[in-house]
Coordinates of C-alpha atoms in Angstrom, one line a residue:
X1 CA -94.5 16.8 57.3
X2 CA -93.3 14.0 58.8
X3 CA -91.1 11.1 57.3
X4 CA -92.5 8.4 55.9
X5 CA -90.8 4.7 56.3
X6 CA -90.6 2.8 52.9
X7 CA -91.3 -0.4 52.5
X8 CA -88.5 -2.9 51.3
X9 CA -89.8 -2.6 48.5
X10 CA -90.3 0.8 47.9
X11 CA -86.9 1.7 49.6
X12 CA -84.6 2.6 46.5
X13 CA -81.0 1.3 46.3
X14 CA -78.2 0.4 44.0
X15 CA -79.2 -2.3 41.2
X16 CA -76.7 -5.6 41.1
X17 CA -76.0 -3.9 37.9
X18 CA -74.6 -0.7 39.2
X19 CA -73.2 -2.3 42.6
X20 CA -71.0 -4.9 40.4
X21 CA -70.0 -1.7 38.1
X22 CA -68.8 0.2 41.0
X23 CA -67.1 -3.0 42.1
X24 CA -65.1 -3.3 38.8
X25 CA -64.7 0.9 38.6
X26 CA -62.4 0.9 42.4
X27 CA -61.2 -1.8 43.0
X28 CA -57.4 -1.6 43.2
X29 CA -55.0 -3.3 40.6
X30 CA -52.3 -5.8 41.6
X31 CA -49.7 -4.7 43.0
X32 CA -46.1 -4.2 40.5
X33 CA -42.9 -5.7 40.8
X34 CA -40.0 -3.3 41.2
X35 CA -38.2 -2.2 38.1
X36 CA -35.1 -3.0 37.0
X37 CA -33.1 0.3 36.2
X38 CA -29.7 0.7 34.9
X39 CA -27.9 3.3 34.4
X40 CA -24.4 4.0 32.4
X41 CA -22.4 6.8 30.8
X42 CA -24.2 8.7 28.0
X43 CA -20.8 10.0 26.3
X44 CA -18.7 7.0 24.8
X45 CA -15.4 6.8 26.8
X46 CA -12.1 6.6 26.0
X47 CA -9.2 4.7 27.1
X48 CA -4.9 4.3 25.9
X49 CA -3.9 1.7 25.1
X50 CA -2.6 -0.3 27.4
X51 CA -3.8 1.3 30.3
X52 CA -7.0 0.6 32.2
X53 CA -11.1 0.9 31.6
X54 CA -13.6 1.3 34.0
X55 CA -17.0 0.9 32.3
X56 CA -19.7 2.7 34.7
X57 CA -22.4 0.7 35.4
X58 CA -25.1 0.7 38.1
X59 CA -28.4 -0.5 38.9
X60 CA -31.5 -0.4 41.3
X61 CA -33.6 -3.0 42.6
X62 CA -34.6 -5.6 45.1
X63 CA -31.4 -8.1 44.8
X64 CA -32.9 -11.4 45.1
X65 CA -32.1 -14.8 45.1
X66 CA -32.9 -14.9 41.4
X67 CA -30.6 -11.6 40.6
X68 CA -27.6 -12.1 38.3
X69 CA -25.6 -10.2 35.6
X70 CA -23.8 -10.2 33.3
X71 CA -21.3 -8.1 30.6
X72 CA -21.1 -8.5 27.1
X73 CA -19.1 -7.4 24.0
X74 CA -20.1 -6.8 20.5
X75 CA -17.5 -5.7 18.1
X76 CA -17.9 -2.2 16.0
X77 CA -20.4 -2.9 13.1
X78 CA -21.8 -5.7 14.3
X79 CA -25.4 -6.4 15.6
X80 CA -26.5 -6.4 19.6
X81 CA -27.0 -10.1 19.6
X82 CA -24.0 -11.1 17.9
X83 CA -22.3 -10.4 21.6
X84 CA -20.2 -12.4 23.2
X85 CA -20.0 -12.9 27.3
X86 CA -17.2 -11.6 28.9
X87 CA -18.2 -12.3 32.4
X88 CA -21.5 -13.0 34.6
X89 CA -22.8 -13.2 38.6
X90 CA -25.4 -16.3 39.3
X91 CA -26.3 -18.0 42.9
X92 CA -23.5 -15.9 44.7
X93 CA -20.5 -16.8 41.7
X94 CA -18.7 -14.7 39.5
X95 CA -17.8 -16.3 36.2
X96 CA -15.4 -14.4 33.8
X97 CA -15.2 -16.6 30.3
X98 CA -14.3 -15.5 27.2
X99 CA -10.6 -14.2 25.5
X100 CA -11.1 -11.1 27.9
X101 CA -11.8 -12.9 30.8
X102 CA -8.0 -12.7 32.3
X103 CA -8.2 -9.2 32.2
X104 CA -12.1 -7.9 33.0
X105 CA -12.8 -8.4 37.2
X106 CA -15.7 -5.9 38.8
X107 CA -15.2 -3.2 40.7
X108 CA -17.5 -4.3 43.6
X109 CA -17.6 -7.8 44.0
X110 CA -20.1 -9.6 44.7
X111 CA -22.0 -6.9 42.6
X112 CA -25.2 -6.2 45.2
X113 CA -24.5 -3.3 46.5
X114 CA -26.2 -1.2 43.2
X115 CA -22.5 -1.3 41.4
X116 CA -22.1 -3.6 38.0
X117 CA -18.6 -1.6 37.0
X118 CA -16.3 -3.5 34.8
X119 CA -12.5 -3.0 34.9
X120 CA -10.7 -4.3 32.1
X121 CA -6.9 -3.9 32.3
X122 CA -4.2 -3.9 29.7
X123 CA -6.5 -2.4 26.8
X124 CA -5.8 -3.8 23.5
X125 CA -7.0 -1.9 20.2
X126 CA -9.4 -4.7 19.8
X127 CA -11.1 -3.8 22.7
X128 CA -12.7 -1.4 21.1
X129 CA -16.4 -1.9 20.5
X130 CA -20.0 -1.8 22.6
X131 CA -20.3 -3.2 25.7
X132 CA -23.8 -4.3 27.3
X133 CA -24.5 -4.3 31.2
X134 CA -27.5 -6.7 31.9
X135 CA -28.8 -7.1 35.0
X136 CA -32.1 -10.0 35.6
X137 CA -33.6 -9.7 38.5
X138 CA -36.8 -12.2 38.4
X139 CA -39.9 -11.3 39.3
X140 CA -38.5 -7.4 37.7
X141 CA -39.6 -7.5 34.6
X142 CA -40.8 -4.3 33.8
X143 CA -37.2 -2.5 32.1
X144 CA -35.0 -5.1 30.0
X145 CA -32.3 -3.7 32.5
X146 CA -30.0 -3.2 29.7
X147 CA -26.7 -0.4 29.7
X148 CA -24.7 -0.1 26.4
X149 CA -21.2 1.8 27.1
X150 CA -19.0 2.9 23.8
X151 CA -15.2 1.8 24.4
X152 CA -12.5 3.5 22.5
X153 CA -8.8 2.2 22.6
X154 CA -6.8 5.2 22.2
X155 CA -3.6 4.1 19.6
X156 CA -1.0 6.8 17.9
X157 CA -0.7 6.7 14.6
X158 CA 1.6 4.3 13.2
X159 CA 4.7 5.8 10.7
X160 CA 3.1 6.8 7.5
X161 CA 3.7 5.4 4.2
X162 CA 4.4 8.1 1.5
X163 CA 4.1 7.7 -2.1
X164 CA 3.5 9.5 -5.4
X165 CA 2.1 9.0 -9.5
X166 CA 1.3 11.4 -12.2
X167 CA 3.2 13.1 -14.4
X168 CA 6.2 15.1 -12.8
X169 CA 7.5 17.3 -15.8
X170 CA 6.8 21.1 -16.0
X171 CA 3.2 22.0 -17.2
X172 CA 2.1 18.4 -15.6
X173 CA 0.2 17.3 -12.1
X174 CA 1.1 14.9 -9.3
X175 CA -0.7 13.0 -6.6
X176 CA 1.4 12.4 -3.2
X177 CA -0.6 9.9 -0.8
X178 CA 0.1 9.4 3.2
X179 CA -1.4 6.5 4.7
X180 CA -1.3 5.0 8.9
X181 CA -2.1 1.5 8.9
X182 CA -2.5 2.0 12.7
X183 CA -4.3 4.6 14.6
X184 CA -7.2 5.9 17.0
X185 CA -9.0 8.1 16.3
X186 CA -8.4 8.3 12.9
X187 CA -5.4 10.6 12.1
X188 CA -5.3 13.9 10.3
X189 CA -2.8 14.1 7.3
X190 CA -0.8 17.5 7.1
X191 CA 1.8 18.0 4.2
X192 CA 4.4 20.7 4.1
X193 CA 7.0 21.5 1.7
X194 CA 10.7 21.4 3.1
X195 CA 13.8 22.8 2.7
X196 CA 14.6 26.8 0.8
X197 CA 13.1 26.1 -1.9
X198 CA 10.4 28.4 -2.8
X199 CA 7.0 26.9 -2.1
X200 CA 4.8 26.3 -4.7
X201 CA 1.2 28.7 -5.0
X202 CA -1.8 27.3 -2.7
X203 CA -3.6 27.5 -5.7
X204 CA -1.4 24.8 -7.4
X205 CA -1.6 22.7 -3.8
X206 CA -5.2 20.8 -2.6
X207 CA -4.6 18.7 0.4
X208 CA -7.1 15.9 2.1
X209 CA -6.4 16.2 5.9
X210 CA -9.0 13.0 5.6
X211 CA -7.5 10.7 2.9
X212 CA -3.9 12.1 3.1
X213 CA -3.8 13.3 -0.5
X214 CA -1.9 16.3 -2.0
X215 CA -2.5 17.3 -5.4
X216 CA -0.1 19.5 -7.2
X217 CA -1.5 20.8 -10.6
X218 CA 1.1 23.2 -13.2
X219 CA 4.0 21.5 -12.0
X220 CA 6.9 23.9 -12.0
X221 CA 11.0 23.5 -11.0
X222 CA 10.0 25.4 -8.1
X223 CA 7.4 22.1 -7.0
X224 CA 11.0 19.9 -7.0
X225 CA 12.0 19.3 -3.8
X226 CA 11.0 17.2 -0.3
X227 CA 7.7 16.7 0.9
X228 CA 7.0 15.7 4.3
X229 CA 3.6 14.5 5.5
X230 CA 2.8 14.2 9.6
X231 CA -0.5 11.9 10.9
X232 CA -1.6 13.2 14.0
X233 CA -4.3 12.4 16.7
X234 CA -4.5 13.1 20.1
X235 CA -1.8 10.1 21.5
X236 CA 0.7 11.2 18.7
X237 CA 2.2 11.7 15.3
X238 CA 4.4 10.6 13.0
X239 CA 5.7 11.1 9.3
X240 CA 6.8 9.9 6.2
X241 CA 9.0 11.9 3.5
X242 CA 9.3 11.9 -0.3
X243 CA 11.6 13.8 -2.6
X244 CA 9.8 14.9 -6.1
X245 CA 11.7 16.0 -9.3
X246 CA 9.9 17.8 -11.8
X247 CA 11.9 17.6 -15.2
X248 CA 11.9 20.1 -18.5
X249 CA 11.3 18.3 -21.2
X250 CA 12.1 21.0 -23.7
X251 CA 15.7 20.8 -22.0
X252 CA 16.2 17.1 -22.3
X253 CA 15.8 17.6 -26.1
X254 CA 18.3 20.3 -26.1
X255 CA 20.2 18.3 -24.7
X256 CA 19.9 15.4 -26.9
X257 CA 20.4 17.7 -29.9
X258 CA 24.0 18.7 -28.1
X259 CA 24.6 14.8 -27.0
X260 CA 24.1 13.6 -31.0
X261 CA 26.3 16.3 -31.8
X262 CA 28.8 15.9 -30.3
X263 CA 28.6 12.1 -30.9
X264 CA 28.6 12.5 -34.6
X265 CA 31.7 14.8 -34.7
X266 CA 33.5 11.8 -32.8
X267 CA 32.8 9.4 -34.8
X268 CA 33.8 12.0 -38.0
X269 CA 37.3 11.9 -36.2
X270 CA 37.6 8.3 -35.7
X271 CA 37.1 7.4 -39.7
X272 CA 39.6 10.7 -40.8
X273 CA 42.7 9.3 -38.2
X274 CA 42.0 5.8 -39.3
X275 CA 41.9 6.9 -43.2
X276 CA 44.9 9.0 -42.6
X277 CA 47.3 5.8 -40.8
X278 CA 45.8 3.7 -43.6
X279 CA 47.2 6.1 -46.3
X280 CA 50.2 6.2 -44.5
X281 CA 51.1 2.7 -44.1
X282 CA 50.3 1.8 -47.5
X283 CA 53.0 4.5 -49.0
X284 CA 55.7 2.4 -46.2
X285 CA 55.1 -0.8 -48.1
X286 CA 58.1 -1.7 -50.9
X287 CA 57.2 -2.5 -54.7
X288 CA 55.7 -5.7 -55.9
X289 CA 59.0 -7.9 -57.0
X290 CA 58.6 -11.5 -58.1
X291 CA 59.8 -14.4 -56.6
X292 CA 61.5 -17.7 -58.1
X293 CA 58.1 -19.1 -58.3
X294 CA 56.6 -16.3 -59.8
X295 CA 55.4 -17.6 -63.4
X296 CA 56.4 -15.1 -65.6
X297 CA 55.3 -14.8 -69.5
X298 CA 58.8 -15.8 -71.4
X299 CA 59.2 -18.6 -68.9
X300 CA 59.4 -22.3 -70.2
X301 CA 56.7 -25.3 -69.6
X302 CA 58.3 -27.9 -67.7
X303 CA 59.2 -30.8 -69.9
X304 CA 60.1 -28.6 -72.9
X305 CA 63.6 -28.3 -74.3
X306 CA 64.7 -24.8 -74.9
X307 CA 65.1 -23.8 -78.4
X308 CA 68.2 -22.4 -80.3
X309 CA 66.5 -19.4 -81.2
X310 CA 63.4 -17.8 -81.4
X311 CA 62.3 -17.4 -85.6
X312 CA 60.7 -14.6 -86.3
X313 CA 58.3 -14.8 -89.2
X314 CA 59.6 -13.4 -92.2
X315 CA 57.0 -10.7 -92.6
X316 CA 57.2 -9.1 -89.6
X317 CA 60.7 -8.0 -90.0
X318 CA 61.9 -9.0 -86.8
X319 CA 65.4 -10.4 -86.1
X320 CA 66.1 -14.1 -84.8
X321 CA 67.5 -14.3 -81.2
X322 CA 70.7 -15.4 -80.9
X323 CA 71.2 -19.0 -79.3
X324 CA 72.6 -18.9 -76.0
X325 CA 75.2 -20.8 -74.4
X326 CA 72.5 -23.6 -73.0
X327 CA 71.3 -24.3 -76.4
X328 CA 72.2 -28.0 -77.1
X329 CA 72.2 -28.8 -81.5
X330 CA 72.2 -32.2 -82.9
X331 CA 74.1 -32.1 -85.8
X332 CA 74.4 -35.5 -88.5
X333 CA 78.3 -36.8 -88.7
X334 CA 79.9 -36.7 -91.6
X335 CA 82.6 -39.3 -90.7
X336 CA 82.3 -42.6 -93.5
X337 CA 80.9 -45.9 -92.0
X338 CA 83.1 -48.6 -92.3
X339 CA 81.6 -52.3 -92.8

């Protein structure tokens, strides 16, 4: 059978329809812009105080003339976009700004090379916080090219303060408290019980190596005595003492009883010596005599002559006093007047 030649017409072929859908099916997408990758440290680092940080950061991508970074800090707690520059690369320029900005510098500058590390010398506990590595390089837009690094400043703790409440008689319970003002990371409390003393029972003892608190519960005479407590972390330690007397109530009383005792008998002694000297003195003293001023009851008003004799009334019986020699007597003359 021999081939037949179509006609135009009759030749068969692919529609517009089907030619413009094969068009749209392959044909090939713009092409991308590289993407902006950065990578940093996955564990947070650590660094003394005092000493110096190198945050890790690097990048890949077609430096331009449109490529810049820049580093960031946002203090612990706080949101990403509450950070605050501490240094950035534009048009060629490095720009450190900021209160860090006399201590951060990069590792590899100018920072094209695929290296963004940031050095910051001299770390002060307030360094510690996240900081952001950004790098922009326009048309990259495909990754936010963002790094976030974890910074701690490594501080010892600072001396301890110690202190104590409750009720420290026997039978009672106490609370002793340790506190650092100062220190990273967080300390761990430890108290111990010095000196030969015997140590009180662990079940009378429960300690926060956390918070620093020791709880004594059924205090005893054996719980008297010094407590020490150390804060530790890995740059240090330090410690704080306290000394804790536990009194018996039952002998203070005793004691008071002996004290109001004896207190009374003193007294006792006192009044008997003083009654005794005042018996004494009074038997020294002479008898009561009158003086020449004494009034006594025979004496004579002023004014008043004295009297012959003293007349006794007649029915009592009693005999006149004789006059004495003082007695003065007016007698009538018996001499004759002559005229």
């Amino acid at each position: 059978m021999e081939p037949r030649e179509l006609s135009p017409r009759g030749r068969r072929g692919p529609s517009p329809s089907h030619l413009s859908a094969s068009l749209t099916i392959f044909s090939a997408p713009p092409a991308p812009g590289l993407a902006v990758e950065v990578k940093v440290p996955m564990e947070p680092l650590s660094a003394p105080v005092g000493h110096t940080a190198e945050l890790t950061c690097s990048y890949s991508t077609s430096v331009g003339d449109n490529f810049a970074l820049e580093w960031s800090f946002v203090q612990p707690g706080r949101p990403v976009s509450a950070s605050q520059p501490i240094l950035y690369f534009t048009n060629g320029q490095l720009y450190p700004t900021g209160s860090k900005a006399e201590r951060a510098s990069l590792l590899q500058d100018p920072p094209t090379g695929g290296v963004a590390t940031l050095k910051l010398t001299d770390v002060h506990p307030s360094d510690t916080g996240t900081y952001l590595c950004q790098v922009n390089n326009p048309p990259d837009f495909y990754s936010n090219g963002l790094g976030l690094i974890n910074l701690t400043v490594l501080v010892p703790p600072s001396r301890p303060s110690c202190s104590q409440s409750g009720q420290t008689s026997v039978g009672g319970s106490a609370a002793l408290r340790c506190s650092s003002s100062v220190g990273a990371p967080r300390p761990v409390y430890n108290w111990v019980h010095l000196g030969s003393s015997p140590t009180p029972s662990p079940g009378s003892m429960v300690q926060d190596d956390v918070s620093g608190q020791l709880i004594l519960t059924n205090l005893s005479l054996a719980s008297s005595g010094t407590y020490r407590c150390v804060a530790t972390n890995q740059m240090g330690s330090a410690s704080c003492e306290l000394t804790l007397s536990v009194t018996d109530p039952s002998k203070g009383q005793v004691a008071g009883a002996v004290i109001g005792v004896l207190l009374g008998l003193l007294f006792l002694s006192v009044a008997v010596f003083c009654l005794i000297r005042f018996q004494k003195e009074r038997r020294k003293r002479p008898k009561e005599t009158y003086g020449g001023s004494d009034l006594r009851e025979d004496a004579i008003a002023p004014g008043i002559s004295k009297q012959t004799s003293v007349r006794a009334d007649s029915s009592s019986g009693l005999l006149e006093r004789p006059p004495s020699a003082s007695t003065v007597t007016i007698t009538k003359s018996k001499l004759p007047m002559v005229v």
